[in-house]
Every structure is written in structure tokens, then in C-alpha cells.
Amino acid sequence: MAEPEFRATGVRIGKRLRSLTRAGTVRISGGRVELLTSYGSEIDSAPVQAVRASRPWFAPEDRALADLNGKRYLLTLGERDPAPGEPGPPAARRFIEAVHRAAGHRG
């Protein structure tokens, strides 16, 4: 299996006002975006070309929106990348850039 193009652990994944997991995983691998619970169960996944990733308006820097299969998820990643060797999710900006890069968008 190929190395994931993007992987973030410890991500809070929510849908509307409901929290689905507080320590989930977001992974871009093999042309798919996957949202997983802290136990590794799939919440949702979709081909990267069908996923829309953006920053929500008037939200802290650690948030990103991901639209998969007609459902909108709010992801709480990090405000900035953790120092090398430090635990914690990467910045939300890196997730958005990774989705655009994997889908072949220029930006």
C-alpha cells in the first residue's frame, strides 16, 4: 500500500452541531479522502476529485470544512503545524492544500 499523501490524527470531526469524534483521523490516500473515528471505523470517504475543502468564514484558523458525498463536515485540526517530533494534528491550511493538490487543482 502506498504512503498516504496526507494524514492527520487527533482531529475533531463534527457534522453541524454534533461531534462525531474528538480524536479522529483524516487521510488522503489512493485518490480518496477518508474520515475515520478514533477506533479506525470509517465515518465517510469519497474520491478526492469529488471533495470540496475550504476554510469556514469567521472561524478560528484551526478549522476546515470538507464536503463529502453531499455532507459537510467541520474538521478541527491545528492552528499551526506541530514542531518536529511533537504530537498533534497539522494545520488546517495543510489539509486544504493537500486536497487541492491531490485533486490536481492549481492554487
Short mmCIF file of C-alpha atoms in Angstrom, two decimals:
data_model
loop_
_atom_site.label_atom_id
_atom_site.label_comp_id
_atom_site.label_asym_id
_atom_site.label_seq_id
_atom_site.Cartn_x
_atom_site.Cartn_y
_atom_site.Cartn_z
CA MET A 1 0.00 0.00 0.00
CA ALA A 2 1.29 3.46 -0.90
CA GLU A 3 2.16 6.03 1.74
CA PRO A 4 -0.76 8.42 2.41
CA GLU A 5 -0.49 11.81 0.72
CA PHE A 6 -1.86 13.43 3.89
CA ARG A 7 -2.60 12.07 7.35
CA ALA A 8 -3.75 13.87 10.47
CA THR A 9 -4.63 12.24 13.77
CA GLY A 10 -6.28 13.76 16.82
CA VAL A 11 -8.79 15.60 14.64
CA ARG A 12 -12.21 16.60 15.96
CA ILE A 13 -14.76 15.72 13.27
CA GLY A 14 -18.26 17.13 13.50
CA LYS A 15 -21.40 17.43 11.43
CA ARG A 16 -23.48 20.53 12.10
CA LEU A 17 -23.54 20.90 15.89
CA ARG A 18 -22.88 17.20 16.55
CA SER A 19 -19.40 15.89 17.33
CA LEU A 20 -18.74 12.54 15.63
CA THR A 21 -15.29 12.01 17.15
CA ARG A 22 -12.83 14.05 19.18
CA ALA A 23 -9.70 12.17 18.13
CA GLY A 24 -10.35 11.04 14.58
CA THR A 25 -8.08 10.60 11.58
CA VAL A 26 -8.23 12.39 8.25
CA ARG A 27 -6.35 10.65 5.45
CA ILE A 28 -5.81 11.29 1.74
CA SER A 29 -4.55 8.12 0.13
CA GLY A 30 -5.01 6.34 -3.17
CA GLY A 31 -7.10 9.18 -4.61
CA ARG A 32 -9.61 9.15 -1.73
CA VAL A 33 -10.29 11.34 1.28
CA GLU A 34 -11.21 9.29 4.35
CA LEU A 35 -12.63 10.43 7.69
CA LEU A 36 -12.12 7.84 10.43
CA THR A 37 -13.14 7.57 14.09
CA SER A 38 -10.56 7.19 16.83
CA TYR A 39 -11.10 3.42 16.55
CA GLY A 40 -10.42 3.41 12.79
CA SER A 41 -14.04 2.96 11.67
CA GLU A 42 -14.96 4.91 8.56
CA ILE A 43 -17.22 7.91 9.03
CA ASP A 44 -17.19 8.83 5.34
CA SER A 45 -14.94 8.70 2.27
CA ALA A 46 -15.04 9.97 -1.28
CA PRO A 47 -12.81 10.32 -4.34
CA VAL A 48 -10.59 13.36 -3.88
CA GLN A 49 -11.94 14.99 -7.07
CA ALA A 50 -15.44 14.99 -5.53
CA VAL A 51 -14.34 16.57 -2.23
CA ARG A 52 -14.53 20.29 -1.56
CA ALA A 53 -12.26 21.64 1.16
CA SER A 54 -12.29 25.22 2.40
CA ARG A 55 -11.96 27.46 5.42
CA PRO A 56 -15.20 28.48 7.13
CA TRP A 57 -15.90 32.19 7.39
CA PHE A 58 -15.36 33.82 10.76
CA ALA A 59 -13.91 30.69 12.32
CA PRO A 60 -10.60 30.12 14.10
CA GLU A 61 -7.56 29.21 11.99
CA ASP A 62 -7.68 25.57 13.16
CA ARG A 63 -10.96 24.79 11.33
CA ALA A 64 -11.60 23.40 7.86
CA LEU A 65 -14.77 22.39 6.05
CA ALA A 66 -14.89 19.20 3.98
CA ASP A 67 -17.85 18.34 1.74
CA LEU A 68 -18.02 14.58 1.06
CA ASN A 69 -20.96 12.85 -0.61
CA GLY A 70 -23.24 15.83 -0.08
CA LYS A 71 -22.45 16.04 3.65
CA ARG A 72 -20.50 18.89 5.23
CA TYR A 73 -18.03 18.08 7.99
CA LEU A 74 -16.28 20.55 10.27
CA LEU A 75 -12.72 19.47 10.99
CA THR A 76 -10.75 20.95 13.89
CA LEU A 77 -7.07 20.44 13.14
CA GLY A 78 -4.26 22.64 14.42
CA GLU A 79 -3.67 26.39 14.21
CA ARG A 80 -0.09 25.69 13.13
CA ASP A 81 2.00 22.66 12.31
CA PRO A 82 3.45 20.90 15.38
CA ALA A 83 7.19 21.03 15.86
CA PRO A 84 9.11 18.01 14.50
CA GLY A 85 8.64 15.09 16.88
CA GLU A 86 5.73 16.78 18.66
CA PRO A 87 2.29 15.14 18.67
CA GLY A 88 -0.74 16.91 17.28
CA PRO A 89 -2.58 17.46 14.03
CA PRO A 90 -1.11 19.60 11.24
CA ALA A 91 -2.57 22.96 10.35
CA ALA A 92 -6.00 23.13 8.71
CA ARG A 93 -4.37 25.04 5.84
CA ARG A 94 -2.22 21.98 5.04
CA PHE A 95 -5.32 19.77 4.76
CA ILE A 96 -6.98 22.19 2.32
CA GLU A 97 -3.78 22.44 0.25
CA ALA A 98 -3.41 18.63 0.23
CA VAL A 99 -6.97 18.14 -1.09
CA HIS A 100 -6.43 20.71 -3.84
CA ARG A 101 -3.03 19.22 -4.77
CA ALA A 102 -4.36 15.63 -4.82
CA ALA A 103 -7.31 16.69 -7.00
CA GLY A 104 -4.95 18.41 -9.43
CA HIS A 105 -6.17 21.96 -8.78
CA ARG A 106 -3.82 24.86 -9.19
CA GLY A 107 -3.74 27.30 -6.35
#
